[in-house]
Amino acid sequence: MNTEFEFDTAPDRHNSASSKWEKYGDRDVIPLWVADMDFRTAPCVIDTLSERVRHGIFGYTQPPKELPGVIVDAIERDFSWTIDPDWIVWMPSLVVGLNVVSRAFAETGEEILTAVPIYPPFLSAPRYADRVTVTAPLQERNGRWLWDFDALEQAVTKKTRTLLLCSPHNPTGRVWSRDELGALAAFCERHNLVLVSDEIHSGLILDRDKKQIPVASLGAVSERTVTLLSASKTFNLPGLGCAFAIVSDTQLRAKLQHTMRGIVHHVGALGYFATLAAYRDGKPWQLALLDYLRDNRDLVEARVSAMRGLCTWHVEATYLAWIDVRALPVKDAGRFFEEAGVGLYEGSLFDAPGFLRLNFACPRRLLTEALDRMQAAVERIS
Ligand SMILES: Cc1ncc(COP(=O)(O)O)c(C=O)c1O
C-alpha cells in the first residue's frame, strides 16, 4: 500500500461551487451521485497548475509542445497501443465528443445504437442532434453484465450508422475482455457502423487481473473507430475542460473536425497543463488512488449486498457501484435514500428504473457514514 499520498482527509467542498455538493445545499445529504471524486488531484498536477497560474497570462493557448508526445507515451505504457500524435483531436469534454460524433457520423433521422443501462449522455446526444437513439439491453448473467449480441442484432437496422460503446462501462463497472471487444468490432464491421468508444474510465481499472484494451488497438477496426479519452476521471479534473479523440482514419478525423469547426470551443490553458502533468508525472499518485478505491469498492460491495432488498455487482473498474433496488419495498428508492441522507444517481436516467448508482470516490469515513445511513434506513422498513 502506497502511503505517500493522502486520501483519508479531503477539503470541505461545501460552498466551493461544486456541482456535486451544491445539489443538496445546506441539507445533510452525502452526495454520492455525479462522477467526480472528493479527493485533491495529484500533487504534480497542482504544482504544474500553480506555476502556470503564477505566470499570470491566460491568452489563447495551444497544446503545449510536449503534450502530444506525452499522451502517445502514456497510451503505449498503459495500454500497449501505439498511436500517432496526428490522430489526436482536442475538445473540451467527452460529452461534447458524444454530441459531435452524433452529428458527424449519422444524418438527421438516422440511428445511433447503444446498450443499456448506460451513462445518460449516450442516450441524449443523438436526440439533441435529431438522430434516433436505439438501445439494446445488456444482460445480467451469473452476477456479471454481458453483451447480448442477439439483442444487438435485433436492434440494428439499415438506418443505423454508429455504435456508442462505453469501455470500461459506466454504470456496471465491467472491463470488456478481448473476446467481447472483438465481437463488438466484428458486429460493427458486419453492419458498417462507426464505433465510438468512450474510454474515459480506462485509468480506473481496479481488478489486478484485468487490463484495459482500447478497442481501436485490435486491428482493422481502428479504421472505423473514434476513441474518446481524457485524464479527467482518473485525476479528478472535469472542471478544467480538457479531452481528446483519437482517430486513425483520415476521413473520419476530417469529418469530426469539420463538424466541430466554429462551434466547439478550444481547450483552456489550465486544462492542457493539468493533462500534461497528469500523464507525464501522475502514475505514482494514480496507483495509490487505485489502492484506496479498491478498498472502498470492497467495503461498498460487502455492505450493500448485506442490505435487505439491495443487490450489487463486482466493480472491475470505475468508482461507481450499480445497485438493484427493485426488491426494496418503497415507491421511489432514490428519494428514500435521499431522505435518509444519501444522494445517489437515479437508474431511470440510465434507462434502468429500479436501479441506483453510488459513487464511492470519497474518504472512507464519509463513505462509511453514507453506508451506515443507508443500512439504518433499510432496517427501519424491514
Ligand atoms: C462514460 C463517461 N463519459 C463521459 C463523462 C463526462 O465526461 P466530460 O466531463 O469530459 O464531459 C463521464 C462522466 O461521468 C462518463 O462517465
PDB file of N, CA and C in Angstrom, residues 95 98-99 102-103 114 118-131 133 164 349:
ATOM      1  N   VAL A  95     -18.452  14.685 -23.188  1.00  0.00           N
ATOM      2  CA  VAL A  95     -19.868  14.848 -23.538  1.00  0.00           C
ATOM      3  C   VAL A  95     -19.983  15.658 -24.827  1.00  0.00           C
ATOM      4  N   LEU A  98     -19.388  13.165 -27.498  1.00  0.00           N
ATOM      5  CA  LEU A  98     -20.541  12.310 -27.805  1.00  0.00           C
ATOM      6  C   LEU A  98     -21.560  13.048 -28.665  1.00  0.00           C
ATOM      7  N   ASN A  99     -21.717  14.343 -28.389  1.00  0.00           N
ATOM      8  CA  ASN A  99     -22.665  15.140 -29.181  1.00  0.00           C
ATOM      9  C   ASN A  99     -22.125  15.412 -30.584  1.00  0.00           C
ATOM     10  N   SER A 102     -22.385  12.279 -32.751  1.00  0.00           N
ATOM     11  CA  SER A 102     -23.779  12.023 -33.132  1.00  0.00           C
ATOM     12  C   SER A 102     -24.138  12.788 -34.403  1.00  0.00           C
ATOM     13  N   ARG A 103     -23.565  13.998 -34.540  1.00  0.00           N
ATOM     14  CA  ARG A 103     -23.827  14.802 -35.733  1.00  0.00           C
ATOM     15  C   ARG A 103     -22.938  14.391 -36.902  1.00  0.00           C
ATOM     16  N   THR A 114     -26.849   1.970 -28.884  1.00  0.00           N
ATOM     17  CA  THR A 114     -26.054   1.734 -27.682  1.00  0.00           C
ATOM     18  C   THR A 114     -26.758   0.695 -26.822  1.00  0.00           C
ATOM     19  N   ILE A 118     -26.833   2.746 -19.399  1.00  0.00           N
ATOM     20  CA  ILE A 118     -25.702   3.499 -19.921  1.00  0.00           C
ATOM     21  C   ILE A 118     -25.696   4.928 -19.373  1.00  0.00           C
ATOM     22  N   TYR A 119     -24.489   5.483 -19.269  1.00  0.00           N
ATOM     23  CA  TYR A 119     -24.279   6.880 -18.869  1.00  0.00           C
ATOM     24  C   TYR A 119     -25.206   7.794 -19.697  1.00  0.00           C
ATOM     25  N   PRO A 120     -26.035   8.627 -19.028  1.00  0.00           N
ATOM     26  CA  PRO A 120     -27.143   9.312 -19.701  1.00  0.00           C
ATOM     27  C   PRO A 120     -26.821  10.061 -21.003  1.00  0.00           C
ATOM     28  N   PRO A 121     -25.683  10.765 -21.150  1.00  0.00           N
ATOM     29  CA  PRO A 121     -25.467  11.474 -22.424  1.00  0.00           C
ATOM     30  C   PRO A 121     -25.383  10.557 -23.654  1.00  0.00           C
ATOM     31  N   PHE A 122     -25.144   9.256 -23.454  1.00  0.00           N
ATOM     32  CA  PHE A 122     -25.194   8.340 -24.602  1.00  0.00           C
ATOM     33  C   PHE A 122     -26.613   8.308 -25.184  1.00  0.00           C
ATOM     34  N   LEU A 123     -27.597   8.512 -24.314  1.00  0.00           N
ATOM     35  CA  LEU A 123     -28.993   8.467 -24.753  1.00  0.00           C
ATOM     36  C   LEU A 123     -29.438   9.816 -25.294  1.00  0.00           C
ATOM     37  N   SER A 124     -28.948  10.897 -24.671  1.00  0.00           N
ATOM     38  CA  SER A 124     -29.446  12.220 -25.066  1.00  0.00           C
ATOM     39  C   SER A 124     -28.717  12.792 -26.271  1.00  0.00           C
ATOM     40  N   ALA A 125     -27.437  12.453 -26.455  1.00  0.00           N
ATOM     41  CA  ALA A 125     -26.659  13.108 -27.530  1.00  0.00           C
ATOM     42  C   ALA A 125     -27.289  12.895 -28.915  1.00  0.00           C
ATOM     43  N   PRO A 126     -27.652  11.678 -29.297  1.00  0.00           N
ATOM     44  CA  PRO A 126     -28.289  11.522 -30.606  1.00  0.00           C
ATOM     45  C   PRO A 126     -29.597  12.324 -30.700  1.00  0.00           C
ATOM     46  N   ARG A 127     -30.361  12.306 -29.625  1.00  0.00           N
ATOM     47  CA  ARG A 127     -31.658  13.026 -29.648  1.00  0.00           C
ATOM     48  C   ARG A 127     -31.448  14.523 -29.815  1.00  0.00           C
ATOM     49  N   TYR A 128     -30.463  15.075 -29.125  1.00  0.00           N
ATOM     50  CA  TYR A 128     -30.199  16.516 -29.259  1.00  0.00           C
ATOM     51  C   TYR A 128     -29.875  16.870 -30.711  1.00  0.00           C
ATOM     52  N   ALA A 129     -29.344  15.897 -31.463  1.00  0.00           N
ATOM     53  CA  ALA A 129     -28.943  16.149 -32.850  1.00  0.00           C
ATOM     54  C   ALA A 129     -30.028  15.719 -33.843  1.00  0.00           C
ATOM     55  N   ASP A 130     -31.229  15.425 -33.334  1.00  0.00           N
ATOM     56  CA  ASP A 130     -32.321  14.919 -34.182  1.00  0.00           C
ATOM     57  C   ASP A 130     -31.956  13.610 -34.868  1.00  0.00           C
ATOM     58  N   ARG A 131     -31.095  12.844 -34.229  1.00  0.00           N
ATOM     59  CA  ARG A 131     -30.857  11.473 -34.648  1.00  0.00           C
ATOM     60  C   ARG A 131     -31.672  10.584 -33.714  1.00  0.00           C
ATOM     61  N   THR A 133     -32.015   7.570 -31.064  1.00  0.00           N
ATOM     62  CA  THR A 133     -31.288   6.685 -30.142  1.00  0.00           C
ATOM     63  C   THR A 133     -31.962   5.320 -30.153  1.00  0.00           C
ATOM     64  N   LEU A 164     -22.318   3.397 -30.005  1.00  0.00           N
ATOM     65  CA  LEU A 164     -21.646   4.083 -28.894  1.00  0.00           C
ATOM     66  C   LEU A 164     -21.316   3.047 -27.819  1.00  0.00           C
ATOM     67  N   LEU A 349     -32.340   7.482 -15.316  1.00  0.00           N
ATOM     68  CA  LEU A 349     -31.550   8.315 -16.232  1.00  0.00           C
ATOM     69  C   LEU A 349     -30.653   7.460 -17.131  1.00  0.00           C
TER      70      LEU A 349
END
